[in-house]
Short mmCIF file of C-alpha atoms and ligand atoms in Angstrom, two decimals:
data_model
loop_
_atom_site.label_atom_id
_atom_site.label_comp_id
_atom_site.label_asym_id
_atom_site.label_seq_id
_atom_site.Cartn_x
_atom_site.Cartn_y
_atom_site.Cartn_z
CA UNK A 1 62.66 45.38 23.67
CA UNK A 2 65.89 47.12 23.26
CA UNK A 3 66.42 49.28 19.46
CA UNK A 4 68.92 47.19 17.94
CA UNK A 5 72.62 48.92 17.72
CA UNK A 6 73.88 50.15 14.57
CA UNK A 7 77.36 51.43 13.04
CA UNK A 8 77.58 52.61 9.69
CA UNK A 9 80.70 53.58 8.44
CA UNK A 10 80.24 56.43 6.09
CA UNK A 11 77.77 58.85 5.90
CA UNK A 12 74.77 57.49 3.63
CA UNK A 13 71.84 58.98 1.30
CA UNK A 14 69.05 60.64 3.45
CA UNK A 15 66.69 57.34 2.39
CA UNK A 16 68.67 54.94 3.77
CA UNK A 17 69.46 56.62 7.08
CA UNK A 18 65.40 57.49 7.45
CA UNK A 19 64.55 53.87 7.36
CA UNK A 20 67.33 52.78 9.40
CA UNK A 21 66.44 54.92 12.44
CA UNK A 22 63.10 54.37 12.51
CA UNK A 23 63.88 51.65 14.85
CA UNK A 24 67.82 51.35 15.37
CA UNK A 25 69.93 53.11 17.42
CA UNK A 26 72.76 54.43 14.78
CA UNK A 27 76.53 55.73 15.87
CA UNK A 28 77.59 56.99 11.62
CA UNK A 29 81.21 57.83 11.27
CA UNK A 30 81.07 61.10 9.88
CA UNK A 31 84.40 62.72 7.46
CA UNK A 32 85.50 61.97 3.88
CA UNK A 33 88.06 59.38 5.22
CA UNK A 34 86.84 55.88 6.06
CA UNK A 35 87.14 55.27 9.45
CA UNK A 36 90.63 53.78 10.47
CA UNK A 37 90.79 50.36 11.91
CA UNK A 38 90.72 51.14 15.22
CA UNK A 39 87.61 53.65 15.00
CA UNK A 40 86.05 50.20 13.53
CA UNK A 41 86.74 47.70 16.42
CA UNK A 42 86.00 50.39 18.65
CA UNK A 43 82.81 50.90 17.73
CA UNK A 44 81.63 47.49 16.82
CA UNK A 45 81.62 46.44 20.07
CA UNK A 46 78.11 45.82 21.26
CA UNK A 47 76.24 46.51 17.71
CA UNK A 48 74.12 44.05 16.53
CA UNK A 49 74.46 45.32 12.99
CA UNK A 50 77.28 46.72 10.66
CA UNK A 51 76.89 48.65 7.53
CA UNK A 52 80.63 48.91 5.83
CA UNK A 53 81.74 50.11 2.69
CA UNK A 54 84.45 48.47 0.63
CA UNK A 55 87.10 50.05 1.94
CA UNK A 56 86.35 48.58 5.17
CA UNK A 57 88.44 45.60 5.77
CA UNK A 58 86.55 43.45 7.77
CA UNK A 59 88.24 40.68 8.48
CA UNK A 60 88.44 37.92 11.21
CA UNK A 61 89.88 40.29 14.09
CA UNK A 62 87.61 42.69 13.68
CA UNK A 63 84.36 40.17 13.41
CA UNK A 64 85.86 38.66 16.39
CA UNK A 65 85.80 42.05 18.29
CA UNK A 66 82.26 42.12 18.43
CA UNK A 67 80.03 39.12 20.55
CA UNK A 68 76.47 40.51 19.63
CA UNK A 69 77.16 41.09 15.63
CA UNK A 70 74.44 39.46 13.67
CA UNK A 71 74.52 41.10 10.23
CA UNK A 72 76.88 42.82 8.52
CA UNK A 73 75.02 44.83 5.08
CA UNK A 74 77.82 46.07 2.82
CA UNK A 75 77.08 48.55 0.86
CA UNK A 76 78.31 47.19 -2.73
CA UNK A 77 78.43 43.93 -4.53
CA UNK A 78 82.09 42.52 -4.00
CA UNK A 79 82.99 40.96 -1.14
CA UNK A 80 86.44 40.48 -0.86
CA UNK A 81 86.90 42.92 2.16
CA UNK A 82 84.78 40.64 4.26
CA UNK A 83 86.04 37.28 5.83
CA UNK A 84 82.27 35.77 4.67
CA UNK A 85 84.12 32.18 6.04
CA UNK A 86 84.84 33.71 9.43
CA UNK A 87 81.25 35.49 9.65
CA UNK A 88 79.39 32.91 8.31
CA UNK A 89 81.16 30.08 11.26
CA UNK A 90 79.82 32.75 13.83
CA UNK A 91 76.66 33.12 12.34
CA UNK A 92 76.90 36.44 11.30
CA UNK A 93 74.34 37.49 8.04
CA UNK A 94 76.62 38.86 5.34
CA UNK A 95 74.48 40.98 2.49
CA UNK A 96 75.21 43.14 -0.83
CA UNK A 97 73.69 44.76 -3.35
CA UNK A 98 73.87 42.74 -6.84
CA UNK A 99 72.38 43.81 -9.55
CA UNK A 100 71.47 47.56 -8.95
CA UNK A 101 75.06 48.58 -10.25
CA UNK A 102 75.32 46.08 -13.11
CA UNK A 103 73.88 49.03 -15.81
CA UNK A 104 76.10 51.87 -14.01
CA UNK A 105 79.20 49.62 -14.10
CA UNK A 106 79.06 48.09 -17.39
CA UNK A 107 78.33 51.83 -18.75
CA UNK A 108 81.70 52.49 -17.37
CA UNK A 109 83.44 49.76 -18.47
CA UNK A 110 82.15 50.62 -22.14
CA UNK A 111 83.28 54.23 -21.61
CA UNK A 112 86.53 53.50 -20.64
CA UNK A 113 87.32 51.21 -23.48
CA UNK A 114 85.90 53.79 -26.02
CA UNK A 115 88.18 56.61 -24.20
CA UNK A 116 91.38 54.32 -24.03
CA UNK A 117 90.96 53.72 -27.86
CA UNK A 118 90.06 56.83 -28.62
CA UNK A 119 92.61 59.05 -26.44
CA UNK A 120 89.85 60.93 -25.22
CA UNK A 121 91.30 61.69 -21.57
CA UNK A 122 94.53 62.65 -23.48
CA UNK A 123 93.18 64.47 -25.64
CA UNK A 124 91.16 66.74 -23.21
CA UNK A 125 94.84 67.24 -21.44
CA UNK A 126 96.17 68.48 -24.86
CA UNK A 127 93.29 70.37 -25.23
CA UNK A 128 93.73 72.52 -21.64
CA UNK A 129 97.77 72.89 -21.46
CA UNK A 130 98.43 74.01 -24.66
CA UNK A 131 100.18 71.08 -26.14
CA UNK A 132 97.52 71.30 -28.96
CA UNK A 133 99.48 72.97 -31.86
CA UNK A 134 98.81 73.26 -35.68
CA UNK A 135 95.13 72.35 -35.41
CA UNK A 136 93.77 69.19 -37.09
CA UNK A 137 96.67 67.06 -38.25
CA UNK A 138 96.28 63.91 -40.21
CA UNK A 139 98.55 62.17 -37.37
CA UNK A 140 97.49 63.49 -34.86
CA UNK A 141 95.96 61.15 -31.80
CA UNK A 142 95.19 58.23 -33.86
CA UNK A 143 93.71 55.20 -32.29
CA UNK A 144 91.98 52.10 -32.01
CA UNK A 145 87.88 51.77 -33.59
CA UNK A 146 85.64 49.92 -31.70
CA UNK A 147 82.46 49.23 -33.72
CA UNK A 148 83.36 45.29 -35.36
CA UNK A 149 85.97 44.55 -33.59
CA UNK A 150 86.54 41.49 -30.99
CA UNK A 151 85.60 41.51 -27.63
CA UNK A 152 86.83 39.38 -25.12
CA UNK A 153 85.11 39.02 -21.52
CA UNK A 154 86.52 37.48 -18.56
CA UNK A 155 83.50 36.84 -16.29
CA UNK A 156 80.32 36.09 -17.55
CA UNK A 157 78.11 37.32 -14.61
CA UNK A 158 75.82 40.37 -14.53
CA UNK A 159 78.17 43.23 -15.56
CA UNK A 160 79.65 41.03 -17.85
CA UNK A 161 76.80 40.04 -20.18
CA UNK A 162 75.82 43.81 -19.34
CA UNK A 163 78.86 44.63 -21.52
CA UNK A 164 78.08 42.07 -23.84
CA UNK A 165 74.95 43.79 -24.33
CA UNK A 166 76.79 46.98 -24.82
CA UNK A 167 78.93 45.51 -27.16
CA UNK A 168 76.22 43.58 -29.41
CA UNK A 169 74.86 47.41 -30.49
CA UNK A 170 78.13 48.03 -31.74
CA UNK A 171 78.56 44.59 -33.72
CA UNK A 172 81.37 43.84 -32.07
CA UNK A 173 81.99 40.02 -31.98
CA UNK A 174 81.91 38.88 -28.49
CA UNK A 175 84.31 35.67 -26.62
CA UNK A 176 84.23 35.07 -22.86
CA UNK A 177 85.86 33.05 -20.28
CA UNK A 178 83.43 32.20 -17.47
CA UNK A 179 84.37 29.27 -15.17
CA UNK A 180 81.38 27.40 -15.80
CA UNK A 181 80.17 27.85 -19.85
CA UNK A 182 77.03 29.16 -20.20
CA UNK A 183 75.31 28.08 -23.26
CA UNK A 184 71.71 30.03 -22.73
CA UNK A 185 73.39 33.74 -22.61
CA UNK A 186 75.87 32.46 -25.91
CA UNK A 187 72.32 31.27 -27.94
CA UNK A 188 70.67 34.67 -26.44
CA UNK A 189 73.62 36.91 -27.08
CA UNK A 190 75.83 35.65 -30.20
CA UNK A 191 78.58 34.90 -27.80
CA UNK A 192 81.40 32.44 -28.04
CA UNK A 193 83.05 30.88 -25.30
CA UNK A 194 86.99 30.45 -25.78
CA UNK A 195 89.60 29.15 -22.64
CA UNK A 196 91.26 31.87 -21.22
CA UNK A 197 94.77 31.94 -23.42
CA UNK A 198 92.44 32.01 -26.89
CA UNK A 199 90.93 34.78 -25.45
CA UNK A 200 93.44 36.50 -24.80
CA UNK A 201 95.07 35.78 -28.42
CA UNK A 202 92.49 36.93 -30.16
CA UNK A 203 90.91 40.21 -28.39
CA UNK A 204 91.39 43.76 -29.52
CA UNK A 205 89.50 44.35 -26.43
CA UNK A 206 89.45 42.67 -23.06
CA UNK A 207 87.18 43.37 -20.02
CA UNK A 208 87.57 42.01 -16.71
CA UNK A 209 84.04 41.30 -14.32
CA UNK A 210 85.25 38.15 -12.15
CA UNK A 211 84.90 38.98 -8.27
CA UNK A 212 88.61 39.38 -6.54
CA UNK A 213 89.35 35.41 -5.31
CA UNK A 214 92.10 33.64 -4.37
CA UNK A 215 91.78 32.04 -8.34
CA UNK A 216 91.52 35.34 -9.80
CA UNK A 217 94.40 36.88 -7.78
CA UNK A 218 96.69 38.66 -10.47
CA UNK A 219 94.81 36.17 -12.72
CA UNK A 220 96.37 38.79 -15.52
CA UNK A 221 100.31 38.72 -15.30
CA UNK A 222 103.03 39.36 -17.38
CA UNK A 223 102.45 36.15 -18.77
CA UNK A 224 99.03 36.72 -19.66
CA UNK A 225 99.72 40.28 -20.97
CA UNK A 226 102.05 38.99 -23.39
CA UNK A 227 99.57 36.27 -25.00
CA UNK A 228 97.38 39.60 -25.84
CA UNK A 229 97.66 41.40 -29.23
CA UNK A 230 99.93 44.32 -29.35
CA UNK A 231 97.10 46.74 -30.41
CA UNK A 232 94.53 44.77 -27.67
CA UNK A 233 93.31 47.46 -25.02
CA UNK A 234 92.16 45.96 -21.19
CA UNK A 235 89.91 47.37 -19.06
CA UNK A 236 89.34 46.43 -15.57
CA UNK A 237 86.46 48.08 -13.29
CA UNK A 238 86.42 44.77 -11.10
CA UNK A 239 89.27 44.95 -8.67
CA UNK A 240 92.73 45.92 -8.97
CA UNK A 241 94.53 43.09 -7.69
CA UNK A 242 92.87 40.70 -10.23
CA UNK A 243 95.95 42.35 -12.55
CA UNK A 244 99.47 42.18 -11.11
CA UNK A 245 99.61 46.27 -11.50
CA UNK A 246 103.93 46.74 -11.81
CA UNK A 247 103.40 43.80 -14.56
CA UNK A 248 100.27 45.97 -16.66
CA UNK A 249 102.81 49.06 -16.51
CA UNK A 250 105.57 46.97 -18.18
CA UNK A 251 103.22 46.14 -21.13
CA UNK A 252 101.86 49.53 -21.40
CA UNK A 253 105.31 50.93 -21.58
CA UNK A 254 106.73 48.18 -23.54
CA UNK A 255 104.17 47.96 -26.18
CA UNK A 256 103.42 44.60 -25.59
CA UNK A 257 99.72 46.20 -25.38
CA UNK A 258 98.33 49.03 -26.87
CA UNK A 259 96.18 51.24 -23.74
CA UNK A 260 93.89 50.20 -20.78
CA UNK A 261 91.54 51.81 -18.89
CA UNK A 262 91.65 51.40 -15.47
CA UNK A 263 89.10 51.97 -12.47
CA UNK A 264 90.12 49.64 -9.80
CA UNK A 265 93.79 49.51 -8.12
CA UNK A 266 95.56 47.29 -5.50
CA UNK A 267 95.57 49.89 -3.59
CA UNK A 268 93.05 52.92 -3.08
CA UNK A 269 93.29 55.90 -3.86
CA UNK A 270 96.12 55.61 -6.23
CA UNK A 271 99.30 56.46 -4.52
CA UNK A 272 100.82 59.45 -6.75
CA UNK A 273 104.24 57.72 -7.56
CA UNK A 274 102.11 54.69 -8.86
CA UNK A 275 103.89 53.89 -12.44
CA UNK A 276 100.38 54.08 -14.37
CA UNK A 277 99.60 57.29 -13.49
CA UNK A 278 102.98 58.09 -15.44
CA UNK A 279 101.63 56.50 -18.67
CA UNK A 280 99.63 58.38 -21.30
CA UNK A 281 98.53 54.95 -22.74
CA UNK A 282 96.31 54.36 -20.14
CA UNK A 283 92.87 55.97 -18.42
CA UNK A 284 92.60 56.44 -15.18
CA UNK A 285 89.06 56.66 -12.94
CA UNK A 286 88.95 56.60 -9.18
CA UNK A 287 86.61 53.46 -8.77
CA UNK A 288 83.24 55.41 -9.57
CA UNK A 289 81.96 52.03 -11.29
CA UNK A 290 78.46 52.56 -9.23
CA UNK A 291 78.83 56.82 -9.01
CA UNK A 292 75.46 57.39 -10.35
CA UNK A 293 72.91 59.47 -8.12
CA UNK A 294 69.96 56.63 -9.03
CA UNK A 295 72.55 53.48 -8.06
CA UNK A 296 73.83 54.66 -5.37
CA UNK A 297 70.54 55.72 -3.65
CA UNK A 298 68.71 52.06 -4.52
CA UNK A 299 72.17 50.67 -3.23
CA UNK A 300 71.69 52.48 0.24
CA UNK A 301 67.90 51.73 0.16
CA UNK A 302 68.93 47.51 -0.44
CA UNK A 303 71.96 47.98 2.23
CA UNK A 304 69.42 49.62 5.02
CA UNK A 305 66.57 46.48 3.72
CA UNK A 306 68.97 44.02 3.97
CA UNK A 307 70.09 44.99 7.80
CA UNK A 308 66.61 45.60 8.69
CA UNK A 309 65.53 42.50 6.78
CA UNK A 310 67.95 40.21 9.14
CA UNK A 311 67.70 41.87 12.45
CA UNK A 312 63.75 41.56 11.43
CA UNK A 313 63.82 37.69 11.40
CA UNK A 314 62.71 37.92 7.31
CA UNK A 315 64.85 36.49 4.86
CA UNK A 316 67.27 39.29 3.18
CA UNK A 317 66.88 40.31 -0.32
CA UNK A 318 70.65 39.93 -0.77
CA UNK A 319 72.01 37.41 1.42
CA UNK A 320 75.66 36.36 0.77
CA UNK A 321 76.88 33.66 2.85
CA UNK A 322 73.29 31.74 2.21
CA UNK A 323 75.07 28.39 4.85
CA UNK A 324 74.89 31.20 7.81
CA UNK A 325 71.16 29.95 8.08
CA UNK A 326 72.38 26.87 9.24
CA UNK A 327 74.84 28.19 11.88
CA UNK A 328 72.36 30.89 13.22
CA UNK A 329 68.63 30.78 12.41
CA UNK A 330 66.55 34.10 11.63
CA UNK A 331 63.81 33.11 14.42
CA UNK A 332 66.41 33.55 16.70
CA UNK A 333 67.82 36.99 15.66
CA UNK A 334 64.60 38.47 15.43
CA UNK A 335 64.83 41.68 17.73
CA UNK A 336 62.56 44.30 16.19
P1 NAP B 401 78.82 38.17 -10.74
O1 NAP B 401 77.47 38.34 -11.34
O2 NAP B 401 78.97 37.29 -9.56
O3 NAP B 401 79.81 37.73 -11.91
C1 NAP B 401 81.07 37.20 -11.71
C2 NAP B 401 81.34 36.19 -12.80
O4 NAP B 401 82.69 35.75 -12.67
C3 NAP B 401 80.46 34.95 -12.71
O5 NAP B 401 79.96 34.63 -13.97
C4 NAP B 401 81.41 33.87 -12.20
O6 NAP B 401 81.12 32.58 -12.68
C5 NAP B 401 82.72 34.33 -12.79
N1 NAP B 401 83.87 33.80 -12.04
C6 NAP B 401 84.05 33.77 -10.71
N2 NAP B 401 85.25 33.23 -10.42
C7 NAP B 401 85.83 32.92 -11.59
C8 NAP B 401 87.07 32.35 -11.95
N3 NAP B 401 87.95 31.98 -11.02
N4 NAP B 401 87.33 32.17 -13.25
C9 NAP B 401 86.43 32.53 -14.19
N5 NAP B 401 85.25 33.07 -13.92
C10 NAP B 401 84.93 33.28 -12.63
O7 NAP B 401 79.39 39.59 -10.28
P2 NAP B 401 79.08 41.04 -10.89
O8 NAP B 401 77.90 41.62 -10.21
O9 NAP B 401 79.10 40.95 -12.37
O10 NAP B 401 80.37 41.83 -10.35
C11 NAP B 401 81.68 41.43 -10.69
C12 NAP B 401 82.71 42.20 -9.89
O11 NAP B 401 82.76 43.54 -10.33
C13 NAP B 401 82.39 42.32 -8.38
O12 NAP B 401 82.80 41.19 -7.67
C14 NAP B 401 83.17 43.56 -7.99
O13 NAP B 401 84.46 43.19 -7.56
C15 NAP B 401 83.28 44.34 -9.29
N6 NAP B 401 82.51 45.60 -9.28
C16 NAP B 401 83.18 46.78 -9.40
C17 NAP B 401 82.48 47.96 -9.46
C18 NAP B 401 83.19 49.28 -9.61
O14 NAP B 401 82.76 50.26 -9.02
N7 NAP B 401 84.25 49.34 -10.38
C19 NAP B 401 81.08 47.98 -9.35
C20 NAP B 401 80.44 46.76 -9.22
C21 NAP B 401 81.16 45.58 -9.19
P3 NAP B 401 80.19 31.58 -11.85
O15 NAP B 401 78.81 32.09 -12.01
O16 NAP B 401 80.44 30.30 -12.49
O17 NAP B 401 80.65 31.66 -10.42
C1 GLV B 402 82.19 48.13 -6.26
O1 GLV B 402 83.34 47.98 -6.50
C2 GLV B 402 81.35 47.11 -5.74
O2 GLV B 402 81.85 46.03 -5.39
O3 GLV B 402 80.14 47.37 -5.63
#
């Protein structure tokens, strides 16, 4: 039989890449840039598998360039850069990697609500050009505490009630909006469940963790942003367009809130005249919610399982569009 035909579209950790050509056949892109569109349909023709990043847009044109597709592994949890509706009608595996970056990413989300409400990214820029003068100053850099205050989280999954967890240590009290309530994790974890607009009244803090939707599409508008408290600080490390960006610069430099700290944008990376990167209210990270060496190497090792797993015939770990097994049975993609 035939080694099944890989692309991979970045250059991956040694582990993954080991396993994977042990019995593929592997073109890698190779660069810091992703590979454009075109080096994607070009070299999905004729590959039975596709591991893509999430700055690959996969959508139906380009699952439609390739006939012999019959997995595509991404290498992260959200899946909004995949058409899973088109895949799934052509039978076409879609897997991710939940749960490995839940601890890495809520970490971050944490951190970048203590460093919005602290200053501590403008700080360290006083701190290097010289606009620290006088020393200690009883005005100087004040900011919001953390420890007691409210929390409000908007998405109850696994980096959410990885936040809550976060939170609990620092007795903050915790609300969320989920679209389904979920009364186990509020008994387990203290938590409250409020609709969205309490939420949003009554937060000093508020985290987003819902996956990018058509629902949750600038689910945080101008609208929303003025419900908030004035002295509230939002973080979002799920995807940018969840928050209508131009509207979150209005209420950063209108005061209608009081920071945010920001790790996801509409578009990536940040284009330099972007209005937030103007602010000093707000902290900026280029979407490293996963960047730790230990989650990114188990994310690589569950991307290369979960293509193996499919073009094996064995159920994947991580299997997204779980109807697909209807539309295309494992039996008959079995090829190694
Ligand atoms: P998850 O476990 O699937 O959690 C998502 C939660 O959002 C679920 O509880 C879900 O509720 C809820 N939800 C979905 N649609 C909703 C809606 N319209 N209104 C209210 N709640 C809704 O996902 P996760 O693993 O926590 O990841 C969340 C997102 O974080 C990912 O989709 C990804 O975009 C982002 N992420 C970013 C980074 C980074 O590097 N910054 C890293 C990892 C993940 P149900 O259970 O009822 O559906
Ligand atoms: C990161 O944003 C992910 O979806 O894993």
């Amino acid at each position: 039989m035939n080694k099944p035909r890989i692309y991979i579209t970045r250059e991956i950790p040694a582990k993954g890449l080991e396993l994977l050509s042990r019995c593929c056949d592997i073109t890698m892109h190779r660069g810091k840039e992703p590979p454009s569109r075109e080096d994607i349909q070009i070299n999905i023709q004729g590959k039975d598998g596709l591991l893509c990043m999430l700055t690959d847009k996969i959508d139906s044109e380009i699952i439609k360039t390739s006939d012999k597709l019959k997995v595509i592994s991404s290498f992260n949890v959200g899946v909004d850069h995949i058409d899973t509706i088109e895949a799934t009608k052509r039978g076409i595996y879609v897997t991710y990697t939940p749960g490995v970056l839940t601890n890495a990413t809520a970490d971050l989300a944490f951190a970048l609500m203590m460093s919005a409400a602290r200053r501590i990214a403008e700080g360290d820029r006083n701190v290097r050009n010289g606009s620290w003068r006088g020393g200690w100053a009883p005005n100087m850099l004040l900011g919001e505490g953390v420890y007691g205050k409210t929390l409000g989280i908007i998405g109850l999954g696994r980096i959410g009630t990885a936040l809550a967890e976060r939170a609990s240590g620092f007795k903050m009290k915790i609300v969320y909006y989920n679209r389904n309530r979920l009364p186990n994790k509020e008994k387990k974890l203290n938590l409250e469940y409020r609709y969205l607009e309490d939420l949003l009244k009554e937060s000093d803090f508020i985290s987003l963790h819902v996956p990018l939707t058509d629902e949750t599409h600038h689910l945080i508008d101008s609208q929303k942003l003025k419900k908030m408290k004035r002295n509230a600080i939002l973080v979002n490390t799920a995807r940018g367009q969840i928050v209508d960006e131009d509207d979150l610069a209005d209420a950063l430099e209108g005061g209608w809130i009081s920071g945010a700290g920001i790790d996801v944008f509409s578009s990536e990376p940040l284009p330099a005249d972007n209005r937030l990167s103007q602010l000093k209210n707000v902290v900026l990270t280029p979407h490293i919610g996963s960047a730790t060496y230990h989650t990114r190497n188990l994310m690589c090792e569950i991307s290369a399982m979960n293509l193996l797993g499919v073009l094996k015939g064995e159920n994947p770990h991580y299997l997204f569009n779980i109807e697909v097994m209807k539309v295309r049975s494992l039996d008959s993609i079995k090829m190694i």
